[in-house]
Tab-separated table of C-alpha atoms and ligand atoms in Angstrom:
chain	number	residue	atom	x	y	z
A	4	MET	CA	-101.191	-63.412	-55.472
A	5	LYS	CA	-101.478	-65.840	-52.600
A	6	LYS	CA	-99.170	-68.252	-54.417
A	7	LEU	CA	-96.561	-65.533	-54.754
A	8	VAL	CA	-96.702	-64.761	-51.034
A	9	THR	CA	-96.270	-68.458	-50.200
A	10	ALA	CA	-93.322	-68.732	-52.573
A	11	LEU	CA	-91.683	-65.736	-50.934
A	12	ALA	CA	-92.272	-67.180	-47.488
A	13	ILE	CA	-90.608	-70.444	-48.484
A	14	ALA	CA	-87.717	-68.625	-50.130
A	15	ALA	CA	-87.223	-66.613	-46.971
A	16	LEU	CA	-87.225	-69.669	-44.713
A	17	PRO	CA	-83.609	-70.826	-45.189
A	18	VAL	CA	-82.408	-67.277	-44.530
A	19	MET	CA	-84.450	-67.108	-41.331
A	20	THR	CA	-82.989	-70.428	-40.201
A	21	ILE	CA	-79.424	-69.240	-40.764
A	22	VAL	CA	-80.090	-66.047	-38.843
A	23	ALA	CA	-81.600	-67.988	-35.953
A	24	PHE	CA	-78.585	-70.299	-35.717
A	25	THR	CA	-76.132	-67.410	-35.928
A	26	VAL	CA	-77.819	-65.338	-33.268
A	27	ALA	CA	-78.397	-68.068	-30.692
A	28	PRO	CA	-74.740	-68.902	-29.814
A	29	MET	CA	-73.844	-65.195	-29.636
A	30	ALA	CA	-76.706	-64.519	-27.247
A	31	GLN	CA	-75.488	-67.409	-25.103
A	32	ALA	CA	-71.896	-66.199	-25.137
A	33	HIS	CA	-72.983	-62.773	-23.976
A	34	ARG	CA	-75.081	-64.051	-21.105
A	35	GLY	CA	-73.631	-63.500	-17.679
A	36	VAL	CA	-70.419	-61.814	-16.711
A	37	HIS	CA	-66.999	-62.696	-18.105
A	38	HIS	CA	-64.258	-62.122	-15.524
A	39	TYR	CA	-60.640	-61.326	-16.331
A	40	SER	CA	-57.702	-60.155	-14.252
A	41	THR	CA	-53.994	-59.523	-14.338
A	42	LEU	CA	-51.100	-58.864	-12.000
A	43	LEU	CA	-49.246	-55.712	-12.959
A	44	ARG	CA	-45.491	-56.093	-12.748
A	45	PRO	CA	-42.896	-53.322	-12.915
A	46	LEU	CA	-41.214	-52.230	-16.122
A	47	ASN	CA	-38.124	-50.038	-16.376
A	48	GLY	CA	-37.255	-50.533	-12.703
A	49	SER	CA	-40.309	-48.480	-11.689
A	50	GLY	CA	-41.256	-50.566	-8.665
A	51	VAL	CA	-44.897	-50.224	-9.727
A	52	THR	CA	-47.074	-53.213	-8.893
A	53	GLY	CA	-50.805	-53.758	-8.915
A	54	VAL	CA	-53.847	-55.704	-9.967
A	55	ALA	CA	-56.344	-55.001	-12.721
A	56	THR	CA	-59.702	-56.713	-13.112
A	57	MET	CA	-62.112	-56.600	-16.007
A	58	ASP	CA	-65.751	-57.703	-15.982
A	59	LEU	CA	-67.553	-57.859	-19.300
A	60	GLU	CA	-71.337	-58.139	-19.233
A	61	GLY	CA	-72.931	-57.627	-22.615
A	62	SER	CA	-71.428	-54.363	-23.836
A	63	ALA	CA	-70.549	-53.112	-20.336
A	64	LEU	CA	-66.854	-53.487	-19.555
A	65	THR	CA	-65.913	-52.541	-15.988
A	66	VAL	CA	-62.186	-52.065	-15.470
A	67	THR	CA	-60.598	-51.640	-12.048
A	68	VAL	CA	-56.932	-50.891	-11.489
A	69	VAL	CA	-55.265	-50.820	-8.088
A	70	ALA	CA	-51.558	-50.024	-8.141
A	71	SER	CA	-48.822	-48.605	-5.953
A	72	GLY	CA	-45.327	-47.267	-6.433
A	73	LEU	CA	-46.328	-44.794	-9.125
A	74	GLU	CA	-44.442	-41.535	-9.352
A	75	ALA	CA	-46.215	-39.074	-7.068
A	76	ASN	CA	-47.968	-35.915	-8.199
A	77	GLN	CA	-48.034	-36.932	-11.859
A	78	THR	CA	-50.677	-37.965	-14.352
A	79	HIS	CA	-50.341	-41.597	-15.362
A	80	MET	CA	-51.699	-42.888	-18.652
A	81	GLN	CA	-53.114	-46.399	-18.559
A	82	HIS	CA	-54.445	-48.497	-21.407
A	83	ILE	CA	-55.545	-51.867	-22.592
A	84	HIS	CA	-53.161	-52.676	-25.444
A	85	ALA	CA	-53.255	-55.497	-27.996
A	86	ILE	CA	-51.322	-56.635	-31.024
A	87	ASP	CA	-53.384	-57.336	-34.152
A	88	HIS	CA	-53.021	-61.140	-34.114
A	89	GLY	CA	-51.976	-63.575	-31.399
A	90	ASN	CA	-51.223	-62.857	-27.771
A	91	SER	CA	-49.848	-59.577	-26.546
A	92	THR	CA	-47.003	-59.803	-24.047
A	93	CYS	CA	-45.156	-57.479	-21.716
A	94	PRO	CA	-41.860	-56.241	-23.168
A	95	PRO	CA	-38.713	-57.893	-21.768
A	96	PRO	CA	-35.627	-55.779	-20.970
A	97	SER	CA	-34.224	-56.842	-24.366
A	98	ALA	CA	-36.975	-54.765	-25.997
A	99	ASP	CA	-34.677	-51.774	-25.344
A	100	ALA	CA	-33.614	-51.590	-29.003
A	101	ASN	CA	-31.455	-48.475	-28.718
A	102	GLY	CA	-29.747	-49.678	-25.540
A	103	ASP	CA	-30.420	-46.531	-23.496
A	104	GLY	CA	-31.561	-48.586	-20.514
A	105	ILE	CA	-35.249	-47.708	-20.957
A	106	VAL	CA	-37.923	-49.660	-22.830
A	107	SER	CA	-39.772	-46.728	-24.398
A	108	PHE	CA	-43.417	-46.653	-25.444
A	109	ALA	CA	-42.370	-47.306	-29.056
A	110	GLU	CA	-39.915	-50.083	-28.172
A	111	GLY	CA	-42.707	-51.856	-26.288
A	112	LEU	CA	-45.182	-51.661	-29.187
A	113	PRO	CA	-44.093	-54.903	-30.948
A	114	PHE	CA	-44.897	-56.737	-27.679
A	115	TYR	CA	-48.023	-55.044	-26.304
A	116	GLY	CA	-49.364	-53.536	-29.522
A	117	PRO	CA	-51.343	-50.336	-30.005
A	118	VAL	CA	-53.749	-48.811	-27.487
A	119	ARG	CA	-57.189	-50.463	-27.700
A	120	LEU	CA	-58.902	-48.825	-24.742
A	121	PRO	CA	-57.610	-45.712	-22.958
A	122	LEU	CA	-58.431	-46.123	-19.258
A	123	THR	CA	-59.378	-42.515	-18.713
A	124	ILE	CA	-61.422	-40.995	-15.905
A	125	THR	CA	-63.405	-39.006	-18.441
A	126	GLY	CA	-62.719	-37.760	-21.964
A	127	THR	CA	-58.951	-37.818	-22.437
A	128	THR	CA	-58.129	-37.293	-18.749
A	129	TYR	CA	-56.038	-39.925	-16.983
A	130	PRO	CA	-55.702	-40.335	-13.218
A	131	MET	CA	-53.568	-37.811	-11.354
A	132	ILE	CA	-51.622	-39.650	-8.685
A	133	GLY	CA	-51.123	-37.951	-5.344
A	134	ALA	CA	-48.303	-38.068	-2.835
A	135	SER	CA	-49.030	-41.710	-1.921
A	136	GLY	CA	-48.146	-42.955	-5.400
A	137	SER	CA	-51.221	-45.170	-5.205
A	138	LEU	CA	-53.900	-45.607	-7.818
A	139	SER	CA	-57.442	-46.819	-7.250
A	140	TYR	CA	-59.440	-46.686	-10.461
A	141	SER	CA	-62.739	-48.048	-11.676
A	142	ARG	CA	-64.811	-47.208	-14.712
A	143	THR	CA	-67.477	-48.917	-16.774
A	144	PHE	CA	-67.104	-48.501	-20.525
A	145	THR	CA	-69.582	-49.295	-23.280
A	146	VAL	CA	-67.722	-51.467	-25.782
A	147	ASP	CA	-68.388	-53.746	-28.720
A	148	PRO	CA	-68.187	-57.124	-26.933
A	149	LYS	CA	-66.727	-58.866	-30.001
A	150	ASP	CA	-63.634	-56.680	-29.604
A	151	PHE	CA	-63.226	-57.469	-25.893
A	152	LEU	CA	-64.383	-61.066	-25.300
A	153	ALA	CA	-60.803	-62.153	-26.080
A	154	LEU	CA	-59.339	-59.926	-23.362
A	155	GLN	CA	-56.929	-62.773	-22.532
A	156	THR	CA	-54.999	-61.827	-25.692
A	157	LYS	CA	-54.514	-58.272	-24.439
A	158	VAL	CA	-52.414	-56.518	-21.787
A	159	VAL	CA	-52.835	-53.655	-19.329
A	160	VAL	CA	-50.035	-51.078	-19.388
A	161	LEU	CA	-49.438	-48.163	-17.002
A	162	HIS	CA	-47.164	-45.301	-18.060
A	163	GLY	CA	-45.245	-42.339	-16.683
A	164	LEU	CA	-41.690	-42.093	-15.349
A	165	SER	CA	-39.093	-39.406	-14.807
A	166	ILE	CA	-35.905	-40.055	-16.728
A	167	ASN	CA	-32.910	-37.885	-15.875
A	168	GLY	CA	-35.202	-35.490	-14.046
A	169	ALA	CA	-37.718	-35.063	-16.871
A	170	TYR	CA	-41.147	-36.661	-16.608
A	171	ASP	CA	-42.027	-38.758	-19.656
A	172	PRO	CA	-45.753	-39.598	-19.498
A	173	THR	CA	-45.421	-42.327	-22.152
A	174	THR	CA	-42.689	-44.567	-20.661
A	175	PRO	CA	-44.273	-47.876	-19.589
A	176	VAL	CA	-43.929	-48.532	-15.852
A	177	ALA	CA	-46.109	-51.613	-15.308
A	178	CYS	CA	-47.646	-54.307	-17.451
A	179	GLY	CA	-49.754	-57.417	-17.052
A	180	GLN	CA	-51.066	-60.050	-19.444
A	181	ILE	CA	-54.815	-60.441	-18.978
A	182	ARG	CA	-56.106	-63.863	-17.910
A	183	VAL	CA	-59.561	-65.376	-17.850
A	184	GLN	CA	-60.587	-65.823	-14.232
A	185	PRO	CA	-61.102	-69.490	-13.366
A	186	GLY	CA	-64.740	-70.441	-13.412
A	187	ALA	CA	-65.690	-67.383	-15.423
B	205	CU	CU1	-50.575	-47.732	-22.781
């Protein structure tokens, strides 16, 4: 019986070693805070500008967005978007495939990709912007860090613009490619 236990212990050893080597670099990568930021530039002639910062510590992702020039007294969706592979970008004016003068949510998708993290206040509620047109947002999300360590491949997009007098909450109005903060 003792021999069997020893044999099992030896058989288990290589597995243990592999696990130890796999876990150690991950633990190191997750230590400390990873800082990211982006400048938000206007899309569709919105005049919206701003700054977004993201701090990832373990599974805690804190996102702040400060922006101005948003359409007043409207709810503005905001998201972290990413394409499946490679680097997401902000759509150029030529993304306007149907030539109506507006890069729509769908026309921007090949550039910024699907929504990866809705930047809601709570639940499915996005910030309501008052008369100032200014946004000051901060929220800490619990995320799977493996999905967000490569934030520099993703973009932040703000939405919501009136077109011909009708408010379209999906039209992108600002976008920024996320960068790793120097020294982070
Ligand atoms: Cu979005």
